[in-house]
Structures are given as C-alpha cells and as structure tokens.
Coordinates of C-alpha atoms in Angstrom, one line a residue:
M424 CA 97.2 73.6 134.0
S425 CA 93.7 73.9 135.3
S426 CA 92.5 73.1 138.8
D427 CA 90.4 70.2 137.6
E428 CA 93.5 68.7 135.8
L429 CA 95.6 69.1 139.0
A430 CA 92.9 67.6 141.1
S431 CA 92.6 64.6 138.7
K432 CA 96.3 64.0 139.0
A433 CA 96.2 64.3 142.8
A434 CA 93.3 61.8 142.9
Q435 CA 95.6 59.3 141.3
M436 CA 97.8 59.3 144.5
S437 CA 97.5 56.5 147.1
I438 CA 94.9 57.5 149.6
E439 CA 97.0 55.9 152.3
E440 CA 99.8 58.4 151.7
N441 CA 97.5 61.5 152.3
F442 CA 100.4 63.6 151.1
I443 CA 101.0 66.0 148.1
F444 CA 104.6 66.6 147.3
I445 CA 106.4 69.7 146.0
D446 CA 109.9 69.7 144.7
E447 CA 111.1 73.2 143.8
T448 CA 114.0 71.8 141.8
A449 CA 112.8 68.6 140.1
G450 CA 109.0 69.1 140.2
S451 CA 106.7 70.2 137.4
D452 CA 103.3 71.9 137.6
E453 CA 102.6 70.8 134.0
S454 CA 103.6 67.1 134.1
G455 CA 103.6 66.4 137.8
S456 CA 100.8 64.7 139.7
G457 CA 101.8 65.5 143.3
T458 CA 103.2 62.1 144.1
K459 CA 106.6 61.6 145.5
S460 CA 107.9 60.3 142.2
T461 CA 106.2 63.0 140.2
P462 CA 105.9 66.1 142.5
F463 CA 104.6 69.5 141.7
K464 CA 107.0 72.5 141.5
T465 CA 105.0 75.1 143.4
A466 CA 102.7 75.4 146.4
L467 CA 100.0 77.0 144.2
A468 CA 99.7 73.9 142.1
A469 CA 99.5 71.7 145.3
V470 CA 96.8 73.9 146.8
A471 CA 94.9 73.9 143.5
A472 CA 95.0 70.1 143.4
V473 CA 93.7 69.8 146.9
S474 CA 90.9 72.4 146.3
G475 CA 89.7 70.3 143.4
M476 CA 89.1 67.3 145.6
P477 CA 85.8 66.5 147.4
E478 CA 85.5 68.7 150.5
E479 CA 85.5 65.7 152.9
K480 CA 88.9 64.6 151.6
Q481 CA 90.6 68.0 151.5
P482 CA 91.5 68.2 155.3
T483 CA 93.1 64.7 155.2
F484 CA 95.9 65.8 152.8
K485 CA 99.1 67.4 153.9
I486 CA 101.6 69.2 151.6
Q487 CA 105.2 68.2 151.8
I488 CA 107.9 70.4 150.2
K489 CA 111.5 69.9 149.3
K490 CA 113.1 73.3 148.8
A491 CA 116.0 74.0 146.5
G492 CA 119.1 72.7 148.1
D493 CA 117.3 70.4 150.6
E494 CA 117.6 66.6 150.5
E495 CA 114.4 65.7 152.5
Y496 CA 110.8 66.7 152.3
A497 CA 109.3 68.8 155.1
E498 CA 105.8 70.0 155.8
L499 CA 104.8 73.2 154.1
T500 CA 104.7 76.0 156.7
A501 CA 101.4 77.6 157.7
S502 CA 102.4 81.0 156.3
A503 CA 103.5 79.5 153.0
L504 CA 100.2 77.5 152.9
K505 CA 98.2 80.6 153.6
K506 CA 100.0 82.6 150.9
A507 CA 99.4 79.8 148.4
K508 CA 95.7 79.6 149.3
K509 CA 95.3 83.3 148.8
A510 CA 97.1 83.2 145.5
H511 CA 94.8 80.3 144.4
E512 CA 91.7 82.2 145.4
T513 CA 92.9 85.2 143.5
A514 CA 93.6 83.0 140.4
Q515 CA 90.2 81.4 140.7
K516 CA 88.5 84.8 140.9
K517 CA 90.5 86.0 137.9
A518 CA 89.6 82.9 135.9
K519 CA 86.0 83.3 136.8
K520 CA 86.0 86.9 135.7
Q521 CA 87.8 86.0 132.5
A522 CA 85.3 83.3 131.8
E523 CA 82.4 85.7 132.4
Q524 CA 84.0 88.3 130.2
A525 CA 84.6 85.8 127.5
E526 CA 80.9 84.8 127.7
K527 CA 79.9 88.5 127.5
D528 CA 82.3 89.0 124.5
K529 CA 80.9 86.0 122.8
S530 CA 77.3 87.2 123.4
A531 CA 78.2 90.7 122.2
A532 CA 79.9 89.3 119.1
E533 CA 76.8 87.1 118.3
S534 CA 74.5 90.1 118.8
K535 CA 76.7 92.3 116.6
Q536 CA 76.8 89.6 113.9
A537 CA 73.0 89.2 114.1
E538 CA 72.6 93.0 113.9
E539 CA 74.9 93.2 111.0
Q540 CA 73.1 90.4 109.3
R541 CA 69.8 92.1 110.0
K542 CA 71.1 95.4 108.7
L543 CA 72.5 93.6 105.6
E544 CA 69.2 91.9 104.9
G545 CA 67.3 95.1 105.4
S546 CA 69.7 97.1 103.1
K547 CA 68.6 94.9 100.2
S548 CA 65.2 96.6 100.3
V549 CA 66.7 100.1 100.1
V550 CA 66.8 101.0 96.4
L551 CA 68.1 104.4 95.3
S552 CA 67.0 106.4 92.3
E553 CA 68.2 109.7 91.0
D554 CA 65.9 112.6 91.7
A555 CA 64.7 113.7 88.3
S556 CA 63.7 117.1 89.6
L557 CA 67.3 118.0 90.3
P558 CA 69.5 119.7 87.7
A559 CA 71.4 117.4 85.3
A560 CA 74.8 116.6 86.9
K561 CA 77.9 117.9 85.2
A562 CA 80.6 115.2 84.8
I563 CA 83.9 116.5 86.1
T564 CA 87.2 115.2 87.3
I565 CA 88.5 115.9 90.8
A566 CA 91.1 118.3 89.3
S567 CA 88.3 120.7 88.4
S568 CA 86.4 120.3 91.6
V569 CA 87.3 123.7 93.0
Q570 CA 86.0 125.5 89.9
N571 CA 82.8 123.5 90.2
R572 CA 81.7 124.2 93.7
N573 CA 78.0 124.8 94.4
V574 CA 76.8 123.2 91.2
R575 CA 75.4 119.7 90.8
V576 CA 78.2 117.4 89.5
K577 CA 79.0 113.7 89.2
V578 CA 82.5 112.4 89.9
S579 CA 83.8 108.9 89.3
G580 CA 86.8 107.3 91.0
W581 CA 88.2 104.6 93.2
V582 CA 87.3 104.4 96.9
S583 CA 90.6 105.4 98.6
S584 CA 89.2 105.2 102.1
M585 CA 85.9 105.3 103.9
R586 CA 84.5 105.6 107.4
V587 CA 81.0 105.3 108.9
Q588 CA 79.9 107.9 111.5
G589 CA 76.8 106.9 113.5
K590 CA 73.9 105.1 111.8
S591 CA 73.2 107.6 109.0
M592 CA 76.4 109.1 107.8
M593 CA 79.3 107.8 105.7
F594 CA 82.5 109.5 104.4
V595 CA 84.0 108.2 101.2
V596 CA 87.3 109.6 99.8
L597 CA 87.5 109.2 96.1
R598 CA 90.6 109.1 94.0
D599 CA 90.7 109.5 90.2
G600 CA 94.4 110.0 89.6
A601 CA 94.0 113.7 89.4
G602 CA 93.3 114.2 93.1
Y603 CA 91.2 113.2 96.1
L604 CA 87.6 114.2 97.0
Q605 CA 85.7 113.6 100.2
C606 CA 82.1 112.6 99.6
V607 CA 79.4 112.6 102.3
L608 CA 76.6 110.0 102.1
T609 CA 73.7 110.4 104.5
D610 CA 70.4 108.7 105.4
R611 CA 69.2 106.3 102.7
L612 CA 72.4 106.8 100.7
C613 CA 74.4 104.9 103.3
H614 CA 71.7 102.3 104.1
T615 CA 71.8 100.4 100.7
Y616 CA 73.4 97.0 100.3
D617 CA 76.2 98.6 98.2
A618 CA 76.9 101.1 101.0
V619 CA 76.9 98.4 103.7
T620 CA 79.2 96.1 101.7
L621 CA 81.4 98.9 100.1
T622 CA 85.1 98.0 99.9
Q623 CA 88.3 99.9 99.4
E624 CA 89.3 100.3 95.7
S625 CA 85.7 99.8 94.5
T626 CA 84.8 102.2 91.7
V627 CA 81.8 104.4 92.2
T628 CA 80.1 107.5 90.7
V629 CA 78.8 110.1 93.2
Y630 CA 76.3 112.8 92.4
G631 CA 75.7 116.0 94.3
E632 CA 77.1 119.5 95.1
I633 CA 80.6 120.3 96.2
K634 CA 80.6 122.5 99.4
E635 CA 83.4 124.1 101.4
V636 CA 83.8 122.3 104.7
P637 CA 82.9 124.1 107.9
E638 CA 85.6 126.1 109.6
G639 CA 87.8 123.8 111.7
K640 CA 87.1 120.8 109.6
N641 CA 89.6 119.2 107.1
A642 CA 89.2 117.6 103.7
P643 CA 91.2 117.5 100.5
D644 CA 91.1 121.0 98.8
G645 CA 88.9 122.2 101.7
H646 CA 85.6 121.0 100.4
E647 CA 83.4 117.9 100.1
L648 CA 80.8 116.5 97.8
V649 CA 77.4 116.3 99.6
A650 CA 75.8 113.4 97.7
D651 CA 72.2 113.1 96.6
Y652 CA 72.8 109.9 94.6
W653 CA 75.5 107.4 94.0
E654 CA 76.2 104.0 92.3
V655 CA 78.8 101.3 92.3
I656 CA 80.6 100.7 89.0
G657 CA 82.8 97.9 90.0
K658 CA 83.1 96.4 93.5
A659 CA 86.5 95.2 94.8
P660 CA 86.8 92.0 96.8
S661 CA 86.5 91.8 100.5
D662 CA 87.9 89.4 103.2
D663 CA 91.1 87.6 102.3
E664 CA 91.2 89.1 98.8
S665 CA 90.6 92.7 99.9
Y666 CA 93.1 95.3 98.9
G667 CA 94.4 95.8 102.5
N668 CA 95.2 92.1 102.8
R669 CA 97.4 91.9 99.7
F670 CA 100.3 93.8 101.4
N671 CA 101.1 96.4 104.0
K672 CA 103.9 98.7 105.0
D673 CA 105.7 95.9 106.8
S674 CA 105.5 93.4 104.0
D675 CA 108.7 91.9 102.6
P676 CA 110.1 93.9 99.6
S677 CA 109.5 90.8 97.4
V678 CA 105.8 91.0 98.2
I679 CA 105.8 94.8 97.6
Y680 CA 107.3 94.4 94.2
Q681 CA 105.1 91.4 93.3
Q682 CA 102.1 93.6 94.2
R683 CA 103.5 96.7 92.5
H684 CA 100.3 97.1 90.4
L685 CA 98.4 97.6 93.6
V686 CA 101.1 99.5 95.5
I687 CA 101.1 102.3 92.9
R688 CA 97.5 103.1 94.0
G689 CA 98.9 104.3 97.3
E690 CA 99.4 108.1 97.8
T691 CA 103.2 107.9 98.2
A692 CA 103.9 105.7 95.2
A693 CA 101.5 107.7 93.1
S694 CA 103.1 111.0 94.2
V695 CA 106.5 109.7 93.1
L696 CA 105.2 108.8 89.7
K697 CA 103.4 112.1 89.3
V698 CA 106.6 114.0 90.3
R699 CA 108.4 111.8 87.7
A700 CA 106.0 112.9 85.0
R701 CA 106.6 116.6 85.9
V702 CA 110.4 116.0 86.0
M703 CA 110.5 114.4 82.5
R704 CA 108.4 117.3 81.2
A705 CA 110.8 119.8 82.9
F706 CA 113.8 118.2 81.2
R707 CA 112.1 118.5 77.8
D708 CA 111.2 122.1 78.5
H709 CA 114.8 122.8 79.5
F710 CA 116.2 121.3 76.4
D711 CA 113.6 123.1 74.3
S712 CA 114.7 126.4 76.0
V713 CA 118.3 125.8 74.8
D714 CA 117.2 124.7 71.3
Y715 CA 118.1 121.0 71.5
N716 CA 116.1 118.6 69.4
E717 CA 114.6 115.4 70.8
V718 CA 115.5 112.3 68.8
T719 CA 114.5 108.6 69.3
P720 CA 117.4 106.3 68.7
P721 CA 117.0 102.5 68.4
C722 CA 117.2 100.3 71.4
M723 CA 118.2 97.2 69.4
V724 CA 121.9 97.6 68.5
Q725 CA 125.0 95.7 67.5
T726 CA 127.6 97.8 69.2
Q727 CA 128.6 98.4 72.8
V728 CA 129.2 101.7 74.7
E729 CA 130.0 100.8 78.3
G730 CA 131.5 97.3 78.1
G731 CA 130.5 93.9 76.8
S732 CA 129.9 92.4 80.3
T733 CA 126.8 94.5 80.8
L734 CA 125.0 93.7 77.5
F735 CA 121.7 91.9 77.2
S736 CA 122.1 89.9 74.0
F737 CA 119.5 88.3 71.7
N738 CA 119.1 86.7 68.3
Y739 CA 118.2 89.3 65.7
Y740 CA 117.1 87.3 62.6
G741 CA 120.2 85.1 62.9
E742 CA 122.6 87.8 64.0
N743 CA 123.9 88.8 67.4
A744 CA 122.3 92.0 68.7
Y745 CA 121.9 93.7 72.1
L746 CA 119.6 96.0 74.0
T747 CA 121.3 99.4 74.1
Q748 CA 123.4 100.5 77.1
S749 CA 123.3 104.1 75.9
S750 CA 122.1 106.1 72.9
Q751 CA 125.2 108.3 73.0
L752 CA 126.8 107.0 69.8
Y753 CA 123.6 107.6 67.8
L754 CA 123.1 111.1 69.3
E755 CA 126.6 112.0 68.0
T756 CA 125.5 111.1 64.5
C757 CA 122.7 113.7 64.7
L758 CA 125.0 116.7 65.5
P759 CA 125.7 117.8 61.9
S760 CA 122.0 117.8 61.0
L761 CA 120.2 118.8 64.2
G762 CA 122.8 120.5 66.3
G763 CA 122.3 119.9 70.1
V764 CA 120.2 116.8 70.6
Y765 CA 118.8 114.8 73.5
T766 CA 116.7 111.7 74.1
M767 CA 114.6 110.3 76.9
A768 CA 114.7 106.6 76.3
E769 CA 115.3 103.3 78.1
S770 CA 118.8 101.9 78.5
Y771 CA 119.7 98.4 79.7
R772 CA 122.5 97.1 81.9
A773 CA 123.0 93.3 82.5
E774 CA 125.4 93.7 85.4
N775 CA 124.2 91.4 88.3
S776 CA 124.0 94.3 90.7
H777 CA 121.6 94.3 93.7
T778 CA 122.4 97.8 95.1
R779 CA 119.7 100.3 95.8
R780 CA 120.8 102.6 93.0
H781 CA 120.9 100.0 90.1
L782 CA 118.3 98.9 87.7
A783 CA 118.5 96.5 84.7
E784 CA 116.2 98.9 82.8
Y785 CA 116.1 102.6 83.4
T786 CA 115.1 105.9 81.8
H787 CA 118.2 107.5 80.4
C788 CA 118.2 111.3 79.7
E789 CA 121.1 111.8 77.3
A790 CA 122.3 114.8 75.4
E791 CA 125.1 115.6 72.9
V792 CA 126.3 119.1 72.0
P793 CA 128.7 120.2 69.2
F794 CA 131.4 122.9 69.3
I795 CA 131.8 123.1 73.1
S796 CA 134.6 122.9 75.6
F797 CA 134.9 120.8 78.7
E798 CA 134.1 123.8 80.8
D799 CA 131.0 124.4 78.7
L800 CA 129.9 120.8 79.3
L801 CA 130.3 121.2 83.1
D802 CA 128.4 124.5 83.1
G803 CA 125.6 122.9 81.0
I804 CA 125.1 120.0 83.3
E805 CA 124.9 122.3 86.4
K806 CA 122.5 124.7 84.7
M807 CA 120.3 121.9 83.5
V808 CA 119.9 120.3 87.0
K809 CA 119.2 123.6 88.6
D810 CA 116.7 124.7 85.8
V811 CA 114.8 121.4 86.0
V812 CA 114.5 121.6 89.8
N813 CA 113.4 125.2 89.6
R814 CA 110.8 124.4 87.0
V815 CA 109.1 121.6 89.0
W816 CA 109.5 123.7 92.2
A817 CA 107.6 126.5 90.6
E818 CA 104.5 124.3 90.1
P819 CA 102.5 124.5 93.4
K820 CA 101.1 121.0 93.2
T821 CA 104.4 119.4 92.3
R822 CA 106.2 121.4 95.0
A823 CA 103.6 120.3 97.5
M824 CA 104.2 116.6 96.6
I825 CA 108.0 117.0 96.8
E826 CA 107.8 118.8 100.2
K827 CA 105.6 115.9 101.5
L828 CA 108.0 113.3 100.1
N829 CA 111.2 115.1 101.0
P830 CA 110.6 117.6 103.9
G831 CA 113.2 120.2 104.1
F832 CA 114.3 119.9 100.5
V833 CA 115.8 123.2 99.2
P834 CA 116.6 123.6 95.4
P835 CA 120.4 123.9 94.9
S836 CA 121.4 127.5 94.3
E837 CA 125.1 127.7 95.2
P838 CA 127.7 126.7 92.6
F839 CA 128.3 122.9 92.5
V840 CA 131.6 121.8 94.1
R841 CA 134.1 121.0 91.3
M842 CA 136.6 118.3 92.4
R843 CA 139.2 116.4 90.4
Y844 CA 139.6 112.7 90.7
E845 CA 143.0 113.1 92.4
E846 CA 141.4 115.5 94.9
A847 CA 138.8 112.9 95.7
V848 CA 141.5 110.3 96.3
K849 CA 143.3 112.7 98.7
W850 CA 140.0 113.5 100.5
L851 CA 139.3 109.8 101.1
N852 CA 142.8 109.1 102.4
D853 CA 142.8 112.2 104.6
N854 CA 139.5 111.2 106.1
G855 CA 140.5 107.6 106.8
V856 CA 138.3 106.0 104.1
K857 CA 140.2 102.8 103.1
R858 CA 139.9 100.4 100.2
Q859 CA 137.6 97.6 101.1
A860 CA 139.7 94.9 99.4
D861 CA 142.9 95.4 101.5
G862 CA 142.2 98.2 104.0
K863 CA 144.9 100.4 102.4
D864 CA 144.8 104.0 101.1
F865 CA 143.4 104.7 97.7
E866 CA 145.9 105.2 94.9
F867 CA 145.8 107.0 91.6
G868 CA 144.1 104.7 89.1
D869 CA 141.7 103.0 91.6
D870 CA 138.1 102.9 90.5
I871 CA 136.5 104.5 93.6
P872 CA 133.6 102.2 94.6
E873 CA 130.1 103.4 95.3
A874 CA 130.3 103.3 99.2
P875 CA 133.4 105.4 99.6
E876 CA 132.2 107.8 96.9
R877 CA 128.8 108.3 98.7
K878 CA 130.5 108.7 102.1
M879 CA 132.5 111.6 100.7
T880 CA 129.5 113.1 98.9
D881 CA 127.3 112.8 102.0
A882 CA 130.1 114.4 104.2
I883 CA 130.5 117.3 101.8
N884 CA 126.7 117.5 101.5
K885 CA 126.7 119.4 98.3
P886 CA 126.4 118.5 94.6
I887 CA 129.9 117.6 93.3
L888 CA 131.1 117.6 89.7
L889 CA 133.8 115.0 90.0
T890 CA 136.2 115.3 87.0
H891 CA 139.3 114.1 85.3
F892 CA 139.1 110.3 85.8
P893 CA 142.1 108.2 84.7
V894 CA 142.1 106.9 81.2
P895 CA 142.0 103.1 82.1
I896 CA 138.8 103.3 84.1
K897 CA 136.8 105.3 81.6
A898 CA 135.1 104.4 78.3
F899 CA 137.1 104.2 75.1
Y900 CA 135.6 107.4 73.5
M901 CA 136.7 109.8 76.3
P902 CA 139.7 111.9 75.3
P903 CA 142.8 112.5 77.5
T904 CA 143.4 116.1 78.6
K905 CA 146.1 118.1 77.0
D906 CA 147.8 119.1 80.2
D907 CA 147.8 115.5 81.7
P908 CA 147.3 112.6 79.3
R909 CA 146.8 110.2 82.2
V910 CA 143.3 111.6 82.8
T911 CA 140.2 112.2 80.7
E912 CA 137.9 115.1 80.1
S913 CA 135.2 113.2 82.0
V914 CA 132.7 114.1 84.8
D915 CA 130.3 112.4 87.2
L916 CA 127.7 114.5 89.0
L917 CA 127.4 113.2 92.6
M918 CA 124.4 114.1 94.8
P919 CA 124.1 113.6 98.6
N920 CA 122.2 110.5 99.7
V921 CA 122.2 109.1 96.1
G922 CA 125.7 109.3 94.6
E923 CA 126.2 109.5 90.9
I924 CA 123.3 110.7 88.8
V925 CA 125.1 112.0 85.7
G926 CA 128.0 110.7 83.8
G927 CA 129.5 112.7 80.9
S928 CA 132.6 113.6 79.0
M929 CA 134.0 115.2 75.9
R930 CA 134.3 112.8 73.0
I931 CA 137.3 111.8 71.0
W932 CA 136.8 113.7 67.8
D933 CA 139.9 112.9 65.9
H934 CA 139.6 109.8 63.5
D935 CA 143.0 108.3 64.1
T936 CA 142.9 108.8 67.9
L937 CA 139.5 107.1 68.0
L938 CA 140.9 104.1 66.0
A939 CA 143.8 103.8 68.4
A940 CA 141.2 103.8 71.3
F941 CA 139.4 100.9 69.6
K942 CA 142.6 99.0 69.3
R943 CA 143.5 99.7 73.0
E944 CA 140.2 98.3 74.2
G945 CA 140.3 95.3 71.8
L946 CA 137.2 96.4 69.9
D947 CA 136.6 95.6 66.2
P948 CA 136.0 99.0 64.6
A949 CA 134.1 97.5 61.6
P950 CA 130.6 97.5 63.3
Y951 CA 131.3 101.2 64.3
Y952 CA 131.9 102.4 60.7
W953 CA 129.0 104.8 61.0
Y954 CA 130.4 106.2 64.2
L955 CA 133.9 106.6 62.7
D956 CA 132.4 108.4 59.7
Q957 CA 131.5 111.3 62.0
R958 CA 135.2 111.9 62.4
K959 CA 135.7 111.8 58.6
Y960 CA 133.0 114.1 57.4
G961 CA 133.6 117.3 59.2
S962 CA 134.5 116.5 62.8
C963 CA 134.3 119.0 65.7
P964 CA 134.9 119.1 69.5
H965 CA 131.8 117.9 71.2
G966 CA 130.6 116.3 74.4
G967 CA 127.6 115.0 76.2
F968 CA 126.2 113.2 79.2
G969 CA 123.7 110.7 80.5
L970 CA 121.4 111.2 83.5
G971 CA 119.5 108.4 85.2
I972 CA 115.9 109.7 85.7
E973 CA 115.3 107.3 88.6
R974 CA 118.5 108.4 90.4
F975 CA 117.5 112.1 89.9
L976 CA 114.1 111.3 91.4
A977 CA 115.6 109.4 94.3
W978 CA 117.5 112.5 95.2
L979 CA 114.6 114.9 94.6
T980 CA 112.0 112.8 96.5
N981 CA 114.3 111.3 99.1
R982 CA 113.6 107.7 98.1
Y983 CA 115.8 105.0 99.6
T984 CA 116.0 103.1 96.3
V985 CA 115.7 103.8 92.6
R986 CA 113.3 100.9 92.4
D987 CA 110.6 103.1 93.9
C988 CA 111.2 105.7 91.2
C989 CA 109.9 103.9 88.2
L990 CA 106.6 102.2 87.3
Y991 CA 107.7 98.5 87.3
P992 CA 111.3 98.1 88.3
R993 CA 113.5 95.6 86.6
F994 CA 116.5 94.2 88.5
P995 CA 118.1 90.7 88.9
G996 CA 115.4 88.3 89.9
R997 CA 112.5 90.6 89.0
C998 CA 110.9 90.8 85.6
Q999 CA 107.2 91.0 86.6
P1000 CA 104.6 92.2 86.8

C-alpha cells in the first residue's frame, strides 16, 4: 500500500485521539487504517501514514504498538521508531528511483518506437534493383554450394534465422531442405522495407558470391553468401501469428503434434526425417544385396494376422474388410515365384495403446524367405540390422546427423545376445523383477510386459534375440519346436532404450498342422484359402519377420518416442494434421 493511501486512512482517525495503532498479531497494513479497531501490522506502515500527513500535524501523533503476546498497547520505543523511519526513507528513495527509471524506460521505449517508425518509413524509399553489369546468377541448391564458391549464384529458401549487426549488416541463414547457408546483407540491402520487416520462415532468393568465412569465424559448411541483391518471395506472419509464437520447446505435447507441420521445419525434427529416408534406402539396398524382391501387398484385407482386437474395420462395398496388420501372409504367397521378398508398407493396429513405442499406423519392413532354418532366420535378422546401420554410418552427412541426435552412438559389432524365453523369465526372477499384477515371480507361459522386458534389455545393454516363446502367447502360424512342443520357433529383437523392434518366426508349412492351428484359435479357414494353398502346391520350410521402422529410428537416433520418428504420427486421439 502506498504512503498516500496509508495517510488517507490515518486522516480518517479521530483528531482527538492523536494515536496510530499497531497490532503485530491482528493488524493489517493492507486493510488497516491505524485506528484501534483497525490497526496496522508494522511500524513501517504507521510511519508512512504519519509522513503522508501535513507537516504541522505530524508531531501531534504518537504510535502505540501491541506486540505479539501482549494484551495492552504501549508507546513505540524511540529505537524502533528510528528504525522504522529509516526504513521508510529507504523505501521512499527506492520508490522515487524506480519511478525515475520507469519514466526513463518509457521515454527510451517511445524514442525507440519513434526511431523504428522513422526507419520503417524511410525503408520504403529504398528500392533495390539487380546490377545488370554483374554476371548472370547461376541457380543452385544449398547442397551444391561448396562446389559453387566464388561464382555468382542465386539461392532460394526459407529464413531459418536472422540477426542484425549494427546499422548496416544483417545475417540471414537460409534453409532449403538440402542444407543451411548463411547470407550476409550489407548497406542498402538491409535498409529496405522487406529487410526491416523480414520474418522467420519467409521465403527469399539471394544473389551473390559464396565465400569462405574468415579464420576463426563459423558458418554452415564454412562459407557464406555475400549478397549483391535479394528479394522476398513469400513473407511469413509476424506478431501473434509468427512462427516462434505457434509453439516452443516447452509446449505441451498436444500443441507440438497439432503444429507438427511447422515442427518438422526445425533442425532436429528435419534431421530425424532425413535419417529416416537414408535408413529406408539402406534397408532396400540391403535386401537388394541378398537378392530379395520388393513387392507391394494390399492394405485392404479380409483376414487377420495378429488378432481381431487390433483390427481397423470398414465397409468395403457391403462386405467387412480391415486395414492390414501385417503383409506377412501375402509375402508368403510370393515365395514360389519371386524367392526372398520384402515390403516397406504401412501397417495398422487398433489397440488403444498410449505408450511411447506404439503407433496406430507405422511403416512395416517385412521379409519372407524360403528354404531356411530357424538359425538362418536369426542370422539374417542380425546381419540385416548391422548392415543397415553400417550403410548409413558410412555416409558422412547421415553419420553427422546421427552423432548430433545420438551422441556416443556406436554401431553394433559384437554378436547379438541370444536368449531363450525361459532364460528371460529366470533373469527377471533372479533380478527381483516381479509381475505387476500380483507382485509375484514370472512363470513359464506369462506374456512378459513391455516394462520388465525393457528393464532387462537396458540392464544387459546389448541387442538381444529373444527366442522360443510359448505357443499360447504367439500367433497361430508359428510352429512348435521339435525338441520342445511347448515353445515356438519365434524371435523378438530387443534393443536398449527401445525394446522390441523386430518380431519374427518360422511359419507352419504343413497343411494339416496349419488347419489344426486355425481350429485352435477359433479362426474360420475359408477366407484363408489362398494362404492354405501355399501348403498344398509345393510347400517348404520358410520364415520371416517384421521390423518397425519408427522403433528402429528411435533406437538409432535416441528419440524418446516413436511418435517423433514419422512424418505425422497416428495414435489414439490423434488423426491430424
């Protein structure tokens, strides 16, 4: 409360009383007036009230105080009064200084605004034109900027960042998707209206020569474009609608995903998507190196692969149909004609899962191979993962992005750990990891949940090929092993910090055994006639796997969630943009 307000309250007291009252227990500096019925709480408030009165009245007032625990008022001691007066004087000086500073700040802000307005108005008279005497500019992308140093070029892109240095220099960093390029605008080039009002994410074209930066200076690729002309192609909004106001690093995840179309313009999100592109190419190159053929199976199907509860259903011209959970069954039909095959297609799971490693739509890298054993399958999965990582690691630009996203990453070189399901159950029990439902040890037949599985994987801290899962917890098409019919020839590849990224198995290749599996699972074999025919017309031992590209990327780039490893993630509650 100000001194004037305190004085106004004190003036309301009876002049005959000539007392100002303080009650350290029941008083209030905010609502009190200094009377006995509404006392102040502190001596400072009382002194401030007195000092706000006319000078001739000030000596007539005495300050009475009731300290905490006292029942009666007593006169404020001289030392306490002196201390309160000193504190009041200090507060007044401080308030005066703050008021003076506020006035200076206001004046400076007004001057700055006026200067900016003057500069803005003056910039409208500065009109640029390209110097016709200069060589014609060669249009290039930023990716080819190193090869085009010291020649006149023109580069188009988005303004990633910018800063003004002094009155006649401006640095603009352009982004065109292929890279970043620092541009230097000087003199008239940074005095135009477009320069003064330039905003982040505007699109521009800059003309000039690319020069190496002086020693000790830094810029992307070690050079900068020294501009001689530039123009705005499309200006982005400013103020409330500016790019920087749409979201920030502290925004709620719901905001981040709602603004995903803008988030992907950022360096981190763009790097993940670039690494994703290189990874998908590396998978294709790997499969090409082992003579597998790529196929494109349908995504609209009338059969299930992983269980009916996770199917997205829709009306297909009056019939029930589903979005595919996996292309595996179709890949198996290609073996007699194409040999080893693979696909890189979207798969869909309708489970209402909100974990950081689940998506409703994801990119599924799947492969099927004829005439192999279970050991061949395990070897193939391990070789594939290592080969794909080595391929992207061998590309300098991709490696640089991975190292920035995941510092300390080292491509796996040692043999993957091979662990049977029963050994995993023993490890969990030996290490005190209990079932969440009842707090008891895991038993054979339990479907090990994600959290305990990840705890084990992170503790071992090596890729694990977890094999031989029990028949009841695996898909109908997975065959039991010959030496132990309780378990299947199945495998999950587990990666530290992510968990499962690959699921695979051998496939039941005997017709009657497969029919029995359909019956066991309560599935009508009729819609699978084409799948059963593979066991009638020249069957063979075969196997395959499915790998989630987003999970692979989460491991490779150290992303917390797979939602950051695809363009526009789809998960429960999110189907836009």
